[in-house]
């Protein structure tokens, strides 16, 4: 079983930046497709982006492309979400998720076609609050 825990959330002013982290407790992350999701109060959970640890391929939702950057540190089994130019609409609980997979193509499929229903493991979330 893969265990995930997020960190790095907080309260910031609009225009600021945050870097969220998701640490995975796994022997190896080379076969993981990992993703970031977020959920604002009273709204549906939505996808932010994903990364395949096998080759570092990343995928982003159009709503955040250009401001959100996903990266990885294989040595620490950690995925990062760098957020810049924060907007009040970014206020949400941010979750990381993972699914064991074996190819870039399948990770892309999970992100593009399955979204949250395709990921097996979830962290408890970290809160991001952006003030205008």
Short mmCIF file of N, CA and C in Angstrom, two decimals:
data_model
loop_
_atom_site.label_atom_id
_atom_site.label_comp_id
_atom_site.label_asym_id
_atom_site.label_seq_id
_atom_site.Cartn_x
_atom_site.Cartn_y
_atom_site.Cartn_z
N UNK A 1 0.83 -1.17 0.00
CA UNK A 1 0.00 0.00 0.00
C UNK A 1 0.89 1.25 0.00
N UNK A 2 0.50 2.24 -0.80
CA UNK A 2 1.21 3.50 -0.87
C UNK A 2 0.53 4.51 0.05
N UNK A 3 1.30 5.12 0.93
CA UNK A 3 0.78 6.15 1.82
C UNK A 3 1.31 7.51 1.37
N UNK A 4 0.42 8.50 1.36
CA UNK A 4 0.76 9.83 0.90
C UNK A 4 0.45 10.86 1.97
N UNK A 5 1.27 11.89 2.05
CA UNK A 5 1.01 13.00 2.97
C UNK A 5 1.44 14.30 2.33
N UNK A 6 0.53 15.28 2.34
CA UNK A 6 0.80 16.59 1.75
C UNK A 6 1.29 17.56 2.82
N UNK A 7 2.02 18.58 2.38
CA UNK A 7 2.46 19.65 3.27
C UNK A 7 2.71 20.91 2.44
N UNK A 8 2.87 22.04 3.11
CA UNK A 8 3.21 23.27 2.43
C UNK A 8 2.07 24.26 2.25
N UNK A 9 0.86 23.88 2.63
CA UNK A 9 -0.27 24.79 2.50
C UNK A 9 -0.19 25.93 3.50
N UNK A 10 -1.05 26.92 3.31
CA UNK A 10 -1.08 28.06 4.21
C UNK A 10 -1.93 29.17 3.65
N UNK A 11 -1.89 30.32 4.32
CA UNK A 11 -2.64 31.50 3.90
C UNK A 11 -1.68 32.50 3.27
N UNK A 12 -2.00 32.95 2.06
CA UNK A 12 -1.16 33.90 1.34
C UNK A 12 -2.02 34.95 0.67
N UNK A 13 -1.40 36.06 0.30
CA UNK A 13 -2.09 37.10 -0.44
C UNK A 13 -2.08 36.80 -1.93
N UNK A 14 -3.07 37.30 -2.62
CA UNK A 14 -3.13 37.13 -4.07
C UNK A 14 -1.83 37.63 -4.70
N UNK A 15 -1.33 36.87 -5.66
CA UNK A 15 -0.09 37.21 -6.32
C UNK A 15 1.12 36.53 -5.73
N UNK A 16 0.96 35.92 -4.57
CA UNK A 16 2.05 35.23 -3.92
C UNK A 16 2.27 33.84 -4.48
N UNK A 17 3.19 33.11 -3.85
CA UNK A 17 3.55 31.78 -4.31
C UNK A 17 3.59 30.79 -3.16
N UNK A 18 3.39 29.53 -3.49
CA UNK A 18 3.48 28.44 -2.53
C UNK A 18 4.07 27.22 -3.23
N UNK A 19 4.75 26.37 -2.47
CA UNK A 19 5.19 25.10 -2.98
C UNK A 19 4.65 24.00 -2.07
N UNK A 20 3.79 23.18 -2.63
CA UNK A 20 3.22 22.07 -1.91
C UNK A 20 4.05 20.82 -2.15
N UNK A 21 4.11 19.96 -1.15
CA UNK A 21 4.86 18.71 -1.26
C UNK A 21 3.96 17.53 -0.98
N UNK A 22 4.25 16.43 -1.63
CA UNK A 22 3.55 15.18 -1.38
C UNK A 22 4.59 14.09 -1.26
N UNK A 23 4.75 13.57 -0.05
CA UNK A 23 5.71 12.51 0.20
C UNK A 23 5.02 11.15 0.11
N UNK A 24 5.63 10.26 -0.63
CA UNK A 24 5.08 8.92 -0.82
C UNK A 24 5.92 7.90 -0.07
N UNK A 25 5.26 7.07 0.71
CA UNK A 25 5.95 6.00 1.43
C UNK A 25 5.88 4.75 0.55
N UNK A 26 6.88 4.59 -0.27
CA UNK A 26 6.96 3.45 -1.17
C UNK A 26 8.41 3.06 -1.36
N UNK A 27 8.64 1.80 -1.64
CA UNK A 27 9.99 1.33 -1.86
C UNK A 27 10.61 2.02 -3.07
N UNK A 28 9.81 2.19 -4.10
CA UNK A 28 10.23 2.90 -5.29
C UNK A 28 9.03 3.64 -5.88
N UNK A 29 9.29 4.78 -6.47
CA UNK A 29 8.21 5.56 -7.08
C UNK A 29 8.30 5.54 -8.59
N UNK A 30 9.20 4.74 -9.13
CA UNK A 30 9.41 4.71 -10.57
C UNK A 30 8.20 4.21 -11.34
N UNK A 31 7.32 3.49 -10.68
CA UNK A 31 6.13 2.96 -11.34
C UNK A 31 4.85 3.63 -10.86
N UNK A 32 4.96 4.86 -10.39
CA UNK A 32 3.80 5.58 -9.91
C UNK A 32 3.39 6.70 -10.86
N UNK A 33 2.10 6.80 -11.08
CA UNK A 33 1.51 7.97 -11.68
C UNK A 33 0.93 8.77 -10.52
N UNK A 34 1.38 9.99 -10.34
CA UNK A 34 0.94 10.80 -9.22
C UNK A 34 0.28 12.07 -9.72
N UNK A 35 -0.67 12.56 -8.95
CA UNK A 35 -1.45 13.71 -9.40
C UNK A 35 -1.83 14.62 -8.25
N UNK A 36 -2.13 15.86 -8.59
CA UNK A 36 -2.66 16.83 -7.65
C UNK A 36 -4.11 17.14 -8.01
N UNK A 37 -4.95 17.17 -6.99
CA UNK A 37 -6.33 17.58 -7.13
C UNK A 37 -6.61 18.67 -6.11
N UNK A 38 -7.70 19.39 -6.30
CA UNK A 38 -8.10 20.39 -5.32
C UNK A 38 -9.61 20.45 -5.23
N UNK A 39 -10.09 20.86 -4.07
CA UNK A 39 -11.52 20.96 -3.85
C UNK A 39 -11.83 22.19 -3.02
N UNK A 40 -12.57 23.11 -3.60
CA UNK A 40 -13.01 24.31 -2.90
C UNK A 40 -14.31 24.01 -2.16
N UNK A 41 -14.60 24.74 -1.10
CA UNK A 41 -15.83 24.51 -0.34
C UNK A 41 -17.07 24.58 -1.22
N UNK A 42 -17.91 23.56 -1.14
CA UNK A 42 -19.13 23.54 -1.91
C UNK A 42 -18.98 23.21 -3.38
N UNK A 43 -17.78 22.86 -3.81
CA UNK A 43 -17.54 22.55 -5.21
C UNK A 43 -17.00 21.13 -5.39
N UNK A 44 -17.08 20.66 -6.62
CA UNK A 44 -16.56 19.34 -6.95
C UNK A 44 -15.03 19.35 -6.95
N UNK A 45 -14.46 18.20 -6.64
CA UNK A 45 -13.02 18.07 -6.70
C UNK A 45 -12.57 18.10 -8.16
N UNK A 46 -11.52 18.86 -8.43
CA UNK A 46 -11.04 18.99 -9.79
C UNK A 46 -9.55 18.67 -9.89
N UNK A 47 -9.14 18.25 -11.06
CA UNK A 47 -7.76 17.90 -11.28
C UNK A 47 -6.89 19.12 -11.53
N UNK A 48 -5.65 19.06 -11.07
CA UNK A 48 -4.67 20.12 -11.28
C UNK A 48 -3.63 19.67 -12.30
N UNK A 49 -3.01 18.53 -12.03
CA UNK A 49 -2.00 18.00 -12.92
C UNK A 49 -1.48 16.67 -12.43
N UNK A 50 -0.64 16.04 -13.24
CA UNK A 50 -0.11 14.73 -12.90
C UNK A 50 1.32 14.58 -13.40
N UNK A 51 2.02 13.61 -12.85
CA UNK A 51 3.39 13.31 -13.26
C UNK A 51 3.61 11.81 -13.21
N UNK A 52 4.30 11.29 -14.22
CA UNK A 52 4.68 9.88 -14.23
C UNK A 52 6.13 9.79 -13.80
N UNK A 53 6.37 9.10 -12.69
CA UNK A 53 7.72 9.03 -12.14
C UNK A 53 8.69 8.25 -13.00
N UNK A 54 8.17 7.43 -13.89
CA UNK A 54 9.05 6.65 -14.74
C UNK A 54 9.93 7.50 -15.64
N UNK A 55 9.39 8.61 -16.14
CA UNK A 55 10.17 9.47 -17.03
C UNK A 55 9.98 10.96 -16.77
N UNK A 56 9.16 11.31 -15.78
CA UNK A 56 8.97 12.70 -15.44
C UNK A 56 7.97 13.45 -16.29
N UNK A 57 7.24 12.75 -17.13
CA UNK A 57 6.23 13.40 -17.97
C UNK A 57 5.16 14.04 -17.10
N UNK A 58 4.76 15.25 -17.47
CA UNK A 58 3.75 15.98 -16.70
C UNK A 58 2.56 16.35 -17.56
N UNK A 59 1.42 16.52 -16.90
CA UNK A 59 0.18 16.89 -17.57
C UNK A 59 -0.55 17.89 -16.68
N UNK A 60 -1.16 18.88 -17.30
CA UNK A 60 -1.82 19.93 -16.54
C UNK A 60 -3.22 20.20 -17.07
N UNK A 61 -4.09 20.57 -16.15
CA UNK A 61 -5.39 21.05 -16.56
C UNK A 61 -5.23 22.44 -17.16
N UNK A 62 -6.01 22.74 -18.17
CA UNK A 62 -5.90 24.03 -18.84
C UNK A 62 -6.13 25.21 -17.90
N UNK A 63 -6.89 24.99 -16.86
CA UNK A 63 -7.22 26.07 -15.95
C UNK A 63 -6.03 26.58 -15.14
N UNK A 64 -4.98 25.76 -15.02
CA UNK A 64 -3.82 26.14 -14.20
C UNK A 64 -2.52 26.19 -14.99
N UNK A 65 -2.55 25.80 -16.24
CA UNK A 65 -1.34 25.78 -17.05
C UNK A 65 -0.70 27.16 -17.10
N UNK A 66 0.60 27.20 -16.83
CA UNK A 66 1.33 28.45 -16.84
C UNK A 66 1.62 28.99 -15.46
N UNK A 67 0.80 28.65 -14.47
CA UNK A 67 1.00 29.10 -13.10
C UNK A 67 1.39 27.97 -12.16
N UNK A 68 1.03 26.75 -12.51
CA UNK A 68 1.30 25.59 -11.66
C UNK A 68 2.36 24.72 -12.33
N UNK A 69 3.34 24.28 -11.56
CA UNK A 69 4.40 23.42 -12.06
C UNK A 69 4.58 22.21 -11.16
N UNK A 70 4.51 21.03 -11.74
CA UNK A 70 4.71 19.79 -11.00
C UNK A 70 6.11 19.27 -11.26
N UNK A 71 6.79 18.85 -10.21
CA UNK A 71 8.12 18.29 -10.34
C UNK A 71 8.28 17.14 -9.36
N UNK A 72 9.42 16.45 -9.44
CA UNK A 72 9.64 15.30 -8.59
C UNK A 72 11.06 15.25 -8.06
N UNK A 73 11.22 14.61 -6.92
CA UNK A 73 12.53 14.34 -6.35
C UNK A 73 12.53 12.84 -6.06
N UNK A 74 13.11 12.09 -6.96
CA UNK A 74 13.08 10.63 -6.82
C UNK A 74 13.81 10.15 -5.56
N UNK A 75 14.88 10.83 -5.19
CA UNK A 75 15.63 10.43 -4.01
C UNK A 75 14.81 10.54 -2.74
N UNK A 76 13.87 11.49 -2.71
CA UNK A 76 13.05 11.70 -1.53
C UNK A 76 11.64 11.14 -1.68
N UNK A 77 11.36 10.52 -2.81
CA UNK A 77 10.02 10.01 -3.09
C UNK A 77 8.96 11.10 -2.87
N UNK A 78 9.24 12.27 -3.41
CA UNK A 78 8.39 13.42 -3.18
C UNK A 78 7.99 14.10 -4.49
N UNK A 79 6.73 14.48 -4.57
CA UNK A 79 6.21 15.25 -5.69
C UNK A 79 5.91 16.65 -5.19
N UNK A 80 6.20 17.64 -6.03
CA UNK A 80 5.98 19.03 -5.65
C UNK A 80 4.99 19.71 -6.58
N UNK A 81 4.29 20.69 -6.04
CA UNK A 81 3.43 21.55 -6.83
C UNK A 81 3.81 22.99 -6.52
N UNK A 82 4.47 23.63 -7.46
CA UNK A 82 4.85 25.03 -7.32
C UNK A 82 3.74 25.89 -7.90
N UNK A 83 3.19 26.76 -7.09
CA UNK A 83 2.09 27.61 -7.51
C UNK A 83 2.55 29.07 -7.46
N UNK A 84 2.41 29.77 -8.56
CA UNK A 84 2.76 31.18 -8.63
C UNK A 84 1.54 32.00 -8.99
N UNK A 85 1.63 33.31 -8.77
CA UNK A 85 0.54 34.23 -9.09
C UNK A 85 -0.79 33.72 -8.55
N UNK A 86 -0.80 33.38 -7.29
CA UNK A 86 -2.00 32.82 -6.68
C UNK A 86 -3.19 33.77 -6.77
N UNK A 87 -4.34 33.19 -7.02
CA UNK A 87 -5.59 33.93 -7.12
C UNK A 87 -6.55 33.44 -6.05
N UNK A 88 -7.51 34.29 -5.65
CA UNK A 88 -8.50 33.84 -4.66
C UNK A 88 -9.22 32.56 -5.08
N UNK A 89 -9.41 32.36 -6.36
CA UNK A 89 -10.07 31.16 -6.87
C UNK A 89 -9.25 29.90 -6.67
N UNK A 90 -7.98 30.05 -6.30
CA UNK A 90 -7.13 28.90 -6.01
C UNK A 90 -7.35 28.37 -4.60
N UNK A 91 -8.11 29.08 -3.80
CA UNK A 91 -8.40 28.65 -2.44
C UNK A 91 -9.11 27.30 -2.47
N UNK A 92 -8.52 26.32 -1.80
CA UNK A 92 -9.06 24.96 -1.82
C UNK A 92 -8.21 24.07 -0.94
N UNK A 93 -8.71 22.88 -0.69
CA UNK A 93 -7.90 21.83 -0.09
C UNK A 93 -7.23 21.08 -1.23
N UNK A 94 -5.92 20.97 -1.17
CA UNK A 94 -5.17 20.32 -2.23
C UNK A 94 -4.78 18.90 -1.80
N UNK A 95 -5.06 17.96 -2.66
CA UNK A 95 -4.80 16.55 -2.38
C UNK A 95 -3.81 15.98 -3.39
N UNK A 96 -2.97 15.08 -2.95
CA UNK A 96 -2.17 14.33 -3.88
C UNK A 96 -2.71 12.91 -3.95
N UNK A 97 -2.53 12.29 -5.10
CA UNK A 97 -3.05 10.95 -5.33
C UNK A 97 -2.03 10.15 -6.13
N UNK A 98 -2.13 8.83 -6.07
CA UNK A 98 -1.20 7.98 -6.78
C UNK A 98 -1.87 6.72 -7.30
N UNK A 99 -1.33 6.19 -8.34
CA UNK A 99 -1.78 4.94 -8.93
C UNK A 99 -0.57 4.21 -9.49
N UNK A 100 -0.43 2.95 -9.16
CA UNK A 100 0.65 2.16 -9.71
C UNK A 100 0.38 1.90 -11.19
N UNK A 101 1.36 2.18 -12.00
CA UNK A 101 1.22 1.97 -13.43
C UNK A 101 2.59 1.64 -14.02
N UNK A 102 2.63 1.34 -15.30
CA UNK A 102 3.88 0.87 -15.89
C UNK A 102 4.29 1.62 -17.14
N UNK A 103 3.55 2.65 -17.51
CA UNK A 103 3.88 3.37 -18.73
C UNK A 103 3.42 4.81 -18.69
N UNK A 104 4.09 5.64 -19.45
CA UNK A 104 3.70 7.03 -19.58
C UNK A 104 2.30 7.13 -20.18
N UNK A 105 2.04 6.28 -21.16
CA UNK A 105 0.75 6.30 -21.83
C UNK A 105 -0.40 6.02 -20.89
N UNK A 106 -0.22 5.08 -19.98
CA UNK A 106 -1.30 4.77 -19.06
C UNK A 106 -1.50 5.88 -18.04
N UNK A 107 -0.42 6.50 -17.60
CA UNK A 107 -0.55 7.64 -16.70
C UNK A 107 -1.31 8.76 -17.39
N UNK A 108 -0.99 9.01 -18.64
CA UNK A 108 -1.70 10.03 -19.40
C UNK A 108 -3.17 9.68 -19.53
N UNK A 109 -3.45 8.41 -19.71
CA UNK A 109 -4.83 7.95 -19.81
C UNK A 109 -5.57 8.18 -18.49
N UNK A 110 -4.93 7.84 -17.38
CA UNK A 110 -5.54 8.03 -16.07
C UNK A 110 -5.89 9.50 -15.86
N UNK A 111 -4.99 10.38 -16.25
CA UNK A 111 -5.22 11.80 -16.08
C UNK A 111 -6.28 12.33 -17.04
N UNK A 112 -6.16 11.97 -18.29
CA UNK A 112 -7.04 12.51 -19.30
C UNK A 112 -8.45 11.95 -19.30
N UNK A 113 -8.60 10.68 -19.01
CA UNK A 113 -9.89 10.02 -19.13
C UNK A 113 -10.52 9.61 -17.80
N UNK A 114 -9.72 9.31 -16.80
CA UNK A 114 -10.24 8.79 -15.55
C UNK A 114 -10.29 9.83 -14.42
N UNK A 115 -9.30 10.70 -14.39
CA UNK A 115 -9.16 11.68 -13.31
C UNK A 115 -9.25 10.98 -11.95
N UNK A 116 -9.94 11.54 -10.98
CA UNK A 116 -9.86 11.02 -9.61
C UNK A 116 -10.28 9.58 -9.46
N UNK A 117 -11.17 9.10 -10.31
CA UNK A 117 -11.63 7.72 -10.21
C UNK A 117 -10.53 6.73 -10.58
N UNK A 118 -9.48 7.19 -11.22
CA UNK A 118 -8.41 6.31 -11.65
C UNK A 118 -7.26 6.18 -10.67
N UNK A 119 -7.30 6.92 -9.58
CA UNK A 119 -6.21 6.91 -8.60
C UNK A 119 -6.60 6.15 -7.34
N UNK A 120 -5.73 5.29 -6.90
CA UNK A 120 -6.03 4.36 -5.81
C UNK A 120 -5.69 4.88 -4.43
N UNK A 121 -4.66 5.71 -4.33
CA UNK A 121 -4.17 6.17 -3.04
C UNK A 121 -4.28 7.69 -2.93
N UNK A 122 -4.69 8.15 -1.76
CA UNK A 122 -4.92 9.58 -1.53
C UNK A 122 -4.33 10.04 -0.21
N UNK A 123 -3.83 11.27 -0.21
CA UNK A 123 -3.37 11.88 1.02
C UNK A 123 -4.52 12.60 1.70
N UNK A 124 -4.31 13.07 2.94
CA UNK A 124 -5.38 13.74 3.69
C UNK A 124 -5.65 15.18 3.24
N UNK A 125 -4.76 15.77 2.46
CA UNK A 125 -4.96 17.10 1.95
C UNK A 125 -4.25 18.18 2.75
N UNK A 126 -4.00 19.31 2.10
CA UNK A 126 -3.42 20.48 2.75
C UNK A 126 -4.18 21.72 2.27
N UNK A 127 -4.48 22.62 3.19
CA UNK A 127 -5.32 23.77 2.88
C UNK A 127 -4.52 24.94 2.33
N UNK A 128 -5.02 25.51 1.24
CA UNK A 128 -4.45 26.72 0.66
C UNK A 128 -5.53 27.78 0.66
N UNK A 129 -5.25 28.92 1.28
CA UNK A 129 -6.19 30.02 1.34
C UNK A 129 -5.54 31.27 0.77
N UNK A 130 -6.17 31.86 -0.24
CA UNK A 130 -5.63 33.03 -0.91
C UNK A 130 -6.54 34.22 -0.66
N UNK A 131 -5.99 35.29 -0.10
CA UNK A 131 -6.75 36.49 0.20
C UNK A 131 -6.55 37.54 -0.88
N UNK A 132 -7.61 38.22 -1.25
CA UNK A 132 -7.54 39.26 -2.27
C UNK A 132 -7.12 40.59 -1.67
#
